[in-house]
Amino acid sequence: MTDAIPCRILLLPNGNILARVTRLLALAGELASPGHEVLFAGDGKYMSLALSQGYPVYPLITLTEEDLRQVSEQSGVRYYTEESLGEAVREERELFERLKPDILISDFRISVSLSSRIAGLFHATLINSTSTSYAAGPLDAPDTFPLLELVLKATDTAPGFIGRPLLAAVRSIARIVMPPVKGLMLRRANRPFNRLCRLHGLKGTRDLHETWADADCVIVPDLPAYSGLKPSTPQRFHMVGPLVWEFPTRCTGGWADIRSRLRPDRKTVYVTMGSMGAREYLYEAIAFFGSLRDIQCILSTAGIIDPPSEVPENVFLADFVPGREAMELCDAVICQGGNGTIYQAIQAGIPIIGIPVIHDQIWNMSSVERLGIGVSIGHVLYTREKLREALETVMTRRDQYVSRIERLRERGEGLDGSRKAAQIILKRYQEFLRN
């Protein structure tokens, strides 16, 4: 990588999703070290993190936090209209003309798939395996799937001999019905992209999954044992392992004070809902842990809630904390089921309790339960008693969970894919130039 000719590299995350920014920050550190010029572009509350690391940040129209939440909470995938997508493409093309980048790297910004093709620029994108058409293994219907949610609520209080068979039957039906329903949704959501492709004389894509992966190089920041890809996956896809960025001290105000106030005689739980988890579960965690006396809680808000005026003495709040360092002090983590938090927990070797809300989070927690490294509490049926039971389970059986996590780590799979991803992107760029 050090022999490569210095390039100007423009990174384009969705700045309102924390994980999309931090993954590119992890990659930026590896790309900047050989002397490449690294720039960021986008808007959103988390773009300040790139500024804090000294990277230039150029404004670009970006999906708002509320738009993202509304689509996700409705189990939808239609993030753009033809008008809003066209506006994003226009702004990107103007910025490309001004900055003249050599390499574009995007994360959850599908407009770059079109603007890069129009400009003739090399484009790499980051995408979770579950957001591709090549995810290995069946993805079960999420609890929010129509009818399944109603049956879940109905069977939760029904006698076991009635509820369990009924729920199993409905899940089987949902597993059969979901692929064609999902396919229809992905094709409908992709119509604005294909209309704009035709307008510019370019070939469209089959569906939104294909559009998300419409790039010269596709980086999949997952582990094969956790969330793999099918053998038929195209060669431009590269599974590299997680891209984890650790918050530096200057971004984590109050962390030193939190560390000094933790009591060594108490069990400790780390709580985060990232930027796309349900806000109410942060308030719920404050109340829940405030009712306990033998456990303390480190709670990272990611700035998505206003802290209450009174916080229990065993609950320690901060917008951001260094995730891995915090987890290494903890006995368990409670999260929304985001990839970044799960991989940090695996790195730290602690069990996971997930309260997933959106599709990707639900599928992530299915993998966590399949591997026996944590417990999922369905958002549809969440109660405080279920959280109490889950916490008791992971605490009393913690050694078993930790042992499974250790076996997962010992498989020899990389738990930091940043360097590998940077090397692959630069290599693919050189091939792009030769062709």
Short mmCIF file of C-alpha atoms in Angstrom, two decimals:
data_model
loop_
_atom_site.label_atom_id
_atom_site.label_comp_id
_atom_site.label_asym_id
_atom_site.label_seq_id
_atom_site.Cartn_x
_atom_site.Cartn_y
_atom_site.Cartn_z
CA MET A 1 0.00 0.00 0.00
CA THR A 2 2.94 2.34 0.66
CA ASP A 3 4.07 2.02 -3.01
CA ALA A 4 0.80 3.38 -4.37
CA ILE A 5 0.77 6.79 -6.09
CA PRO A 6 -0.84 9.31 -3.68
CA CYS A 7 -4.53 9.76 -4.44
CA ARG A 8 -7.27 12.16 -3.42
CA ILE A 9 -9.90 10.00 -1.73
CA LEU A 10 -13.39 11.31 -0.99
CA LEU A 11 -15.41 9.46 1.66
CA LEU A 12 -19.19 9.90 1.57
CA PRO A 13 -21.12 8.48 4.54
CA ASN A 14 -24.67 9.13 5.61
CA GLY A 15 -23.74 11.58 8.36
CA ASN A 16 -26.88 10.90 10.40
CA ILE A 17 -25.99 7.25 11.04
CA LEU A 18 -23.17 6.87 13.55
CA ALA A 19 -21.90 3.50 12.28
CA ARG A 20 -21.68 4.75 8.69
CA VAL A 21 -19.40 7.59 9.78
CA THR A 22 -17.22 5.59 12.18
CA ARG A 23 -16.66 2.77 9.66
CA LEU A 24 -15.30 5.27 7.17
CA LEU A 25 -13.19 6.89 9.90
CA ALA A 26 -11.63 3.49 10.60
CA LEU A 27 -10.88 3.15 6.89
CA ALA A 28 -9.67 6.76 6.60
CA GLY A 29 -6.94 6.14 9.17
CA GLU A 30 -5.50 3.33 7.05
CA LEU A 31 -5.81 5.27 3.79
CA ALA A 32 -4.22 8.45 5.13
CA SER A 33 -1.12 6.74 6.54
CA PRO A 34 0.49 5.99 3.11
CA GLY A 35 0.19 9.67 2.17
CA HIS A 36 -3.15 9.75 0.37
CA GLU A 37 -5.29 12.87 0.79
CA VAL A 38 -8.51 11.92 2.57
CA LEU A 39 -11.59 14.15 2.47
CA PHE A 40 -15.15 13.69 3.76
CA ALA A 41 -18.41 14.95 2.31
CA GLY A 42 -21.91 14.90 3.77
CA ASP A 43 -24.18 16.48 6.34
CA GLY A 44 -25.57 15.17 9.60
CA LYS A 45 -24.96 15.22 13.33
CA TYR A 46 -22.02 12.77 13.23
CA MET A 47 -19.95 14.49 10.54
CA SER A 48 -18.38 16.52 13.36
CA LEU A 49 -16.45 13.36 14.26
CA ALA A 50 -14.58 13.58 10.95
CA LEU A 51 -13.84 17.24 11.62
CA SER A 52 -12.54 16.36 15.08
CA GLN A 53 -10.00 14.05 13.45
CA GLY A 54 -8.70 16.84 11.22
CA TYR A 55 -10.33 15.76 7.95
CA PRO A 56 -11.84 18.43 5.68
CA VAL A 57 -15.63 18.00 5.45
CA TYR A 58 -17.63 19.34 2.51
CA PRO A 59 -21.43 19.76 2.81
CA LEU A 60 -23.75 17.56 0.78
CA ILE A 61 -27.50 17.05 1.05
CA THR A 62 -28.13 13.97 3.20
CA LEU A 63 -31.15 11.96 4.34
CA THR A 64 -32.32 13.44 7.64
CA GLU A 65 -32.37 11.51 10.90
CA GLU A 66 -36.16 11.71 11.07
CA ASP A 67 -36.58 10.47 7.49
CA LEU A 68 -34.30 7.52 8.25
CA ARG A 69 -36.21 6.65 11.42
CA GLN A 70 -39.60 6.97 9.77
CA VAL A 71 -38.69 4.60 6.93
CA SER A 72 -36.94 2.12 9.25
CA GLU A 73 -39.68 2.02 11.86
CA GLN A 74 -42.25 1.34 9.13
CA SER A 75 -40.11 -1.61 7.97
CA GLY A 76 -39.69 0.18 4.67
CA VAL A 77 -36.84 0.62 2.19
CA ARG A 78 -38.00 3.61 0.14
CA TYR A 79 -35.56 6.28 1.27
CA TYR A 80 -35.59 8.45 -1.87
CA THR A 81 -38.03 9.97 -4.31
CA GLU A 82 -36.90 10.67 -7.86
CA GLU A 83 -36.69 14.35 -6.96
CA SER A 84 -34.62 13.92 -3.78
CA LEU A 85 -32.31 11.37 -5.40
CA GLY A 86 -31.81 13.63 -8.40
CA GLU A 87 -30.91 16.55 -6.12
CA ALA A 88 -28.34 14.40 -4.28
CA VAL A 89 -26.79 13.26 -7.57
CA ARG A 90 -26.61 16.84 -8.86
CA GLU A 91 -24.84 18.08 -5.71
CA GLU A 92 -22.39 15.19 -5.80
CA ARG A 93 -21.49 15.80 -9.44
CA GLU A 94 -20.84 19.47 -8.71
CA LEU A 95 -18.61 18.53 -5.78
CA PHE A 96 -16.70 15.95 -7.85
CA GLU A 97 -16.06 18.59 -10.51
CA ARG A 98 -14.74 20.99 -7.88
CA LEU A 99 -12.61 18.55 -5.82
CA LYS A 100 -11.56 16.20 -8.62
CA PRO A 101 -11.19 13.08 -6.43
CA ASP A 102 -9.51 9.92 -7.71
CA ILE A 103 -11.45 7.48 -5.49
CA LEU A 104 -14.95 7.65 -4.02
CA ILE A 105 -15.93 5.53 -1.01
CA SER A 106 -19.55 5.60 0.14
CA ASP A 107 -21.55 4.09 2.98
CA PHE A 108 -25.37 4.08 2.76
CA ARG A 109 -25.47 6.77 0.10
CA ILE A 110 -26.95 5.16 -3.02
CA SER A 111 -26.84 8.39 -5.02
CA VAL A 112 -23.07 7.85 -5.38
CA SER A 113 -23.79 4.70 -7.40
CA LEU A 114 -25.24 6.94 -10.10
CA SER A 115 -23.12 10.10 -9.76
CA SER A 116 -19.88 8.09 -9.88
CA ARG A 117 -20.94 6.36 -13.11
CA ILE A 118 -21.90 9.66 -14.74
CA ALA A 119 -18.53 11.17 -13.71
CA GLY A 120 -16.55 8.04 -14.69
CA LEU A 121 -14.92 7.81 -11.25
CA PHE A 122 -13.82 4.71 -9.33
CA HIS A 123 -16.34 3.93 -6.60
CA ALA A 124 -16.05 1.59 -3.62
CA THR A 125 -18.92 1.11 -1.22
CA LEU A 126 -19.42 -0.46 2.21
CA ILE A 127 -22.44 -2.70 2.72
CA ASN A 128 -23.57 -5.21 5.34
CA SER A 129 -23.97 -8.77 4.09
CA THR A 130 -27.68 -8.77 5.03
CA SER A 131 -28.23 -5.78 2.71
CA THR A 132 -27.06 -7.73 -0.33
CA SER A 133 -28.69 -10.36 -2.52
CA TYR A 134 -25.93 -12.78 -1.51
CA ALA A 135 -26.42 -13.21 2.25
CA ALA A 136 -25.73 -16.83 3.17
CA GLY A 137 -28.58 -18.72 4.79
CA PRO A 138 -32.24 -17.73 5.03
CA LEU A 139 -33.16 -14.44 6.71
CA ASP A 140 -36.20 -15.11 8.86
CA ALA A 141 -39.14 -12.75 8.71
CA PRO A 142 -38.68 -10.02 11.35
CA ASP A 143 -41.17 -9.76 14.19
CA THR A 144 -42.61 -6.62 12.58
CA PHE A 145 -43.65 -8.59 9.48
CA PRO A 146 -47.42 -8.25 8.83
CA LEU A 147 -49.53 -10.87 10.65
CA LEU A 148 -46.48 -12.20 12.50
CA GLU A 149 -46.55 -9.22 14.86
CA LEU A 150 -50.24 -9.84 15.61
CA VAL A 151 -49.64 -13.54 16.26
CA LEU A 152 -46.67 -12.78 18.50
CA LYS A 153 -48.80 -10.53 20.68
CA ALA A 154 -51.68 -13.03 20.73
CA THR A 155 -49.51 -16.04 21.61
CA ASP A 156 -47.37 -14.27 24.21
CA THR A 157 -50.08 -14.74 26.83
CA ALA A 158 -51.60 -17.94 25.43
CA PRO A 159 -50.92 -21.34 27.04
CA GLY A 160 -47.71 -22.88 25.70
CA PHE A 161 -49.39 -25.89 24.12
CA ILE A 162 -51.44 -23.49 21.96
CA GLY A 163 -49.05 -20.57 21.48
CA ARG A 164 -45.85 -22.40 20.53
CA PRO A 165 -47.27 -24.52 17.66
CA LEU A 166 -49.29 -21.59 16.32
CA LEU A 167 -46.29 -19.25 16.37
CA ALA A 168 -44.06 -21.89 14.75
CA ALA A 169 -46.61 -22.40 11.97
CA VAL A 170 -46.95 -18.66 11.29
CA ARG A 171 -43.16 -18.22 11.30
CA SER A 172 -42.87 -21.00 8.71
CA ILE A 173 -45.47 -19.31 6.51
CA ALA A 174 -43.76 -15.93 6.94
CA ARG A 175 -40.42 -17.48 5.98
CA ILE A 176 -41.97 -18.61 2.68
CA VAL A 177 -43.88 -15.41 2.00
CA MET A 178 -41.16 -12.92 2.96
CA PRO A 179 -38.74 -13.35 0.00
CA PRO A 180 -41.27 -12.43 -2.72
CA VAL A 181 -42.72 -9.62 -0.57
CA LYS A 182 -39.25 -8.30 0.17
CA GLY A 183 -38.32 -8.57 -3.50
CA LEU A 184 -41.35 -6.53 -4.51
CA MET A 185 -40.52 -3.83 -1.94
CA LEU A 186 -36.89 -3.65 -3.12
CA ARG A 187 -37.94 -3.32 -6.77
CA ARG A 188 -40.51 -0.62 -6.03
CA ALA A 189 -38.05 1.33 -3.90
CA ASN A 190 -35.53 1.19 -6.76
CA ARG A 191 -37.76 2.88 -9.34
CA PRO A 192 -36.42 6.42 -8.74
CA PHE A 193 -32.87 5.17 -9.33
CA ASN A 194 -33.77 3.41 -12.57
CA ARG A 195 -35.70 6.41 -13.88
CA LEU A 196 -32.65 8.61 -13.34
CA CYS A 197 -30.42 5.98 -14.98
CA ARG A 198 -32.60 6.08 -18.10
CA LEU A 199 -32.50 9.88 -18.04
CA HIS A 200 -28.69 9.74 -18.20
CA GLY A 201 -28.57 6.93 -20.76
CA LEU A 202 -27.26 4.38 -18.24
CA LYS A 203 -28.33 0.82 -17.49
CA GLY A 204 -30.48 0.42 -14.40
CA THR A 205 -30.34 -2.23 -11.69
CA ARG A 206 -32.68 -5.08 -10.72
CA ASP A 207 -33.57 -3.84 -7.23
CA LEU A 208 -32.38 -1.75 -4.30
CA HIS A 209 -29.97 -4.45 -3.08
CA GLU A 210 -28.24 -4.37 -6.46
CA THR A 211 -28.17 -0.57 -6.36
CA TRP A 212 -26.56 -0.49 -2.91
CA ALA A 213 -23.83 -2.76 -4.29
CA ASP A 214 -23.54 -0.96 -7.64
CA ALA A 215 -19.83 -0.11 -7.35
CA ASP A 216 -16.45 -1.11 -8.74
CA CYS A 217 -15.50 -2.57 -5.34
CA VAL A 218 -17.85 -3.72 -2.57
CA ILE A 219 -16.46 -3.98 0.95
CA VAL A 220 -18.48 -6.19 3.32
CA PRO A 221 -17.40 -5.48 6.92
CA ASP A 222 -18.64 -8.76 8.41
CA LEU A 223 -17.27 -12.09 9.63
CA PRO A 224 -18.11 -15.24 7.61
CA ALA A 225 -19.09 -17.22 10.73
CA TYR A 226 -21.38 -14.44 11.87
CA SER A 227 -22.95 -13.22 8.64
CA GLY A 228 -21.48 -14.82 5.53
CA LEU A 229 -21.96 -14.61 1.76
CA LYS A 230 -23.02 -17.24 -0.78
CA PRO A 231 -20.38 -18.93 -2.98
CA SER A 232 -22.07 -17.31 -6.00
CA THR A 233 -21.18 -13.79 -4.77
CA PRO A 234 -19.48 -11.71 -7.52
CA GLN A 235 -15.72 -11.21 -7.27
CA ARG A 236 -16.01 -7.47 -6.68
CA PHE A 237 -17.42 -8.29 -3.19
CA HIS A 238 -14.78 -8.58 -0.45
CA MET A 239 -15.62 -9.71 3.09
CA VAL A 240 -12.89 -8.12 5.21
CA GLY A 241 -14.10 -8.32 8.81
CA PRO A 242 -15.39 -5.46 11.00
CA LEU A 243 -14.32 -1.86 10.55
CA VAL A 244 -14.25 -0.61 14.13
CA TRP A 245 -13.23 2.92 15.07
CA GLU A 246 -12.48 3.68 18.70
CA PHE A 247 -13.58 7.09 19.97
CA PRO A 248 -10.50 9.08 21.04
CA THR A 249 -10.42 10.70 24.47
CA ARG A 250 -11.14 14.18 23.11
CA CYS A 251 -14.49 12.95 21.73
CA THR A 252 -15.56 11.28 24.98
CA GLY A 253 -15.98 14.06 27.50
CA GLY A 254 -16.47 12.75 31.03
CA TRP A 255 -15.09 9.26 30.38
CA ALA A 256 -12.18 9.67 32.83
CA ASP A 257 -14.66 10.77 35.51
CA ILE A 258 -16.93 7.78 34.78
CA ARG A 259 -14.02 5.35 35.08
CA SER A 260 -12.98 6.84 38.41
CA ARG A 261 -16.52 6.50 39.84
CA LEU A 262 -17.13 2.87 38.85
CA ARG A 263 -17.29 0.58 41.88
CA PRO A 264 -15.19 -2.58 41.57
CA ASP A 265 -17.58 -4.54 43.83
CA ARG A 266 -20.47 -4.18 41.37
CA LYS A 267 -21.25 -5.95 38.12
CA THR A 268 -21.15 -3.51 35.19
CA VAL A 269 -23.31 -3.39 32.05
CA TYR A 270 -22.67 -1.25 28.99
CA VAL A 271 -25.79 0.14 27.27
CA THR A 272 -25.99 1.77 23.85
CA MET A 273 -28.65 2.03 21.17
CA GLY A 274 -26.31 3.58 18.61
CA SER A 275 -27.94 6.20 16.41
CA MET A 276 -30.73 4.01 14.98
CA GLY A 277 -31.99 2.21 18.07
CA ALA A 278 -35.26 3.09 19.79
CA ARG A 279 -34.74 6.13 22.03
CA GLU A 280 -37.22 4.88 24.62
CA TYR A 281 -34.93 2.00 25.56
CA LEU A 282 -32.28 4.43 26.81
CA TYR A 283 -34.80 6.01 29.19
CA GLU A 284 -35.96 2.50 30.08
CA ALA A 285 -32.38 1.47 30.88
CA ILE A 286 -31.92 4.46 33.18
CA ALA A 287 -35.06 3.51 35.12
CA PHE A 288 -34.31 -0.22 35.08
CA PHE A 289 -30.75 0.01 36.39
CA GLY A 290 -31.78 2.71 38.84
CA SER A 291 -33.97 0.06 40.49
CA LEU A 292 -31.00 -2.29 40.96
CA ARG A 293 -28.43 -2.00 43.70
CA ASP A 294 -25.85 -4.62 42.77
CA ILE A 295 -25.27 -3.59 39.14
CA GLN A 296 -23.96 -0.36 37.63
CA CYS A 297 -24.50 0.86 34.08
CA ILE A 298 -22.37 2.80 31.59
CA LEU A 299 -24.82 4.32 29.12
CA SER A 300 -23.75 5.90 25.82
CA THR A 301 -26.55 8.03 24.34
CA ALA A 302 -24.93 8.90 20.96
CA GLY A 303 -26.77 12.20 21.42
CA ILE A 304 -30.18 10.76 20.54
CA ILE A 305 -31.84 11.63 23.88
CA ASP A 306 -31.86 14.53 26.32
CA PRO A 307 -30.63 13.14 29.65
CA PRO A 308 -33.15 13.38 32.49
CA SER A 309 -32.57 15.97 35.19
CA GLU A 310 -32.02 13.25 37.78
CA VAL A 311 -29.91 10.17 37.07
CA PRO A 312 -29.49 7.26 39.53
CA GLU A 313 -26.09 7.09 41.25
CA ASN A 314 -25.29 3.73 39.61
CA VAL A 315 -25.97 4.96 36.06
CA PHE A 316 -23.19 6.84 34.23
CA LEU A 317 -24.21 8.79 31.11
CA ALA A 318 -22.15 10.17 28.24
CA ASP A 319 -22.86 10.97 24.60
CA PHE A 320 -19.88 8.85 23.56
CA VAL A 321 -17.45 6.54 25.30
CA PRO A 322 -14.55 4.50 23.88
CA GLY A 323 -16.66 1.43 23.16
CA ARG A 324 -14.09 -1.33 23.40
CA GLU A 325 -12.42 0.15 26.49
CA ALA A 326 -15.82 0.49 28.16
CA MET A 327 -16.81 -3.06 27.26
CA GLU A 328 -13.60 -4.48 28.69
CA LEU A 329 -14.75 -3.09 32.05
CA CYS A 330 -18.19 -4.66 31.69
CA ASP A 331 -19.84 -8.04 32.19
CA ALA A 332 -22.44 -7.66 29.42
CA VAL A 333 -23.71 -5.23 26.80
CA ILE A 334 -27.29 -4.21 26.01
CA CYS A 335 -27.69 -2.77 22.53
CA GLN A 336 -29.93 -2.37 19.49
CA GLY A 337 -28.24 -5.16 17.58
CA GLY A 338 -26.06 -2.96 15.39
CA ASN A 339 -23.06 -4.57 13.68
CA GLY A 340 -20.53 -2.19 15.23
CA THR A 341 -21.59 -2.80 18.82
CA ILE A 342 -21.83 -6.57 18.32
CA TYR A 343 -18.33 -6.75 16.86
CA GLN A 344 -16.95 -4.60 19.70
CA ALA A 345 -18.57 -7.01 22.17
CA ILE A 346 -16.98 -9.98 20.38
CA GLN A 347 -13.61 -8.23 20.49
CA ALA A 348 -14.04 -7.55 24.22
CA GLY A 349 -15.36 -11.06 24.89
CA ILE A 350 -18.64 -10.15 26.61
CA PRO A 351 -22.20 -11.49 26.02
CA ILE A 352 -24.82 -9.44 24.21
CA ILE A 353 -28.43 -8.61 25.00
CA GLY A 354 -30.16 -7.10 21.99
CA ILE A 355 -33.42 -5.18 21.63
CA PRO A 356 -33.58 -4.90 17.83
CA VAL A 357 -36.13 -2.74 16.05
CA ILE A 358 -35.29 -2.64 12.33
CA HIS A 359 -34.64 -5.52 9.92
CA ASP A 360 -30.83 -5.53 9.94
CA GLN A 361 -30.74 -5.41 13.73
CA ILE A 362 -33.22 -8.30 13.99
CA TRP A 363 -31.16 -10.42 11.59
CA ASN A 364 -27.96 -9.52 13.45
CA MET A 365 -29.44 -10.71 16.73
CA SER A 366 -30.61 -13.92 15.05
CA SER A 367 -26.93 -14.58 14.28
CA VAL A 368 -25.98 -13.75 17.87
CA GLU A 369 -28.48 -16.29 19.21
CA ARG A 370 -27.51 -18.89 16.60
CA LEU A 371 -23.88 -18.62 17.72
CA GLY A 372 -24.90 -18.76 21.39
CA ILE A 373 -23.17 -15.48 22.30
CA GLY A 374 -26.19 -13.52 23.48
CA VAL A 375 -29.94 -13.13 23.91
CA SER A 376 -32.47 -11.21 21.81
CA ILE A 377 -35.57 -9.56 23.24
CA GLY A 378 -38.14 -8.87 20.55
CA HIS A 379 -39.13 -5.22 20.31
CA VAL A 380 -42.75 -6.23 19.72
CA LEU A 381 -42.99 -8.13 23.03
CA TYR A 382 -40.53 -6.15 25.14
CA THR A 383 -41.26 -5.83 28.84
CA ARG A 384 -39.01 -4.85 31.71
CA GLU A 385 -39.45 -8.34 33.15
CA LYS A 386 -38.08 -9.84 29.92
CA LEU A 387 -35.04 -7.57 30.20
CA ARG A 388 -34.57 -8.66 33.81
CA GLU A 389 -34.75 -12.34 32.77
CA ALA A 390 -32.30 -11.82 29.90
CA LEU A 391 -29.82 -10.05 32.16
CA GLU A 392 -30.10 -12.81 34.75
CA THR A 393 -29.52 -15.41 32.02
CA VAL A 394 -26.33 -13.86 30.67
CA MET A 395 -24.99 -13.14 34.15
CA THR A 396 -25.58 -16.63 35.56
CA ARG A 397 -24.35 -18.36 32.37
CA ARG A 398 -21.71 -15.80 31.53
CA ASP A 399 -18.86 -18.32 31.40
CA GLN A 400 -20.69 -20.32 28.72
CA TYR A 401 -21.29 -17.23 26.58
CA VAL A 402 -17.70 -16.04 26.98
CA SER A 403 -16.40 -19.49 26.04
CA ARG A 404 -18.39 -19.43 22.78
CA ILE A 405 -17.16 -15.92 21.99
CA GLU A 406 -13.58 -17.08 22.55
CA ARG A 407 -14.10 -19.99 20.14
CA LEU A 408 -15.46 -17.55 17.56
CA ARG A 409 -12.39 -15.35 17.96
CA GLU A 410 -10.03 -18.33 17.76
CA ARG A 411 -11.22 -19.29 14.27
CA GLY A 412 -8.54 -17.02 12.91
CA GLU A 413 -10.91 -14.52 11.33
CA GLY A 414 -9.85 -10.89 11.43
CA LEU A 415 -11.69 -8.71 13.91
CA ASP A 416 -10.28 -5.51 12.40
CA GLY A 417 -10.73 -5.32 8.66
CA SER A 418 -9.67 -1.69 8.16
CA ARG A 419 -6.20 -2.36 6.75
CA LYS A 420 -7.42 -5.22 4.55
CA ALA A 421 -10.24 -3.05 3.19
CA ALA A 422 -7.85 -0.19 2.38
CA GLN A 423 -5.46 -2.53 0.57
CA ILE A 424 -8.26 -4.07 -1.50
CA ILE A 425 -9.70 -0.69 -2.49
CA LEU A 426 -6.33 0.65 -3.63
CA LYS A 427 -5.60 -2.55 -5.55
CA ARG A 428 -9.00 -2.43 -7.26
CA TYR A 429 -8.40 1.22 -8.13
CA GLN A 430 -5.15 0.32 -9.89
CA GLU A 431 -6.99 -2.37 -11.87
CA PHE A 432 -9.67 0.23 -12.73
CA LEU A 433 -6.99 2.53 -14.17
CA ARG A 434 -5.44 -0.26 -16.26
CA ASN A 435 -8.80 -1.15 -17.75
#
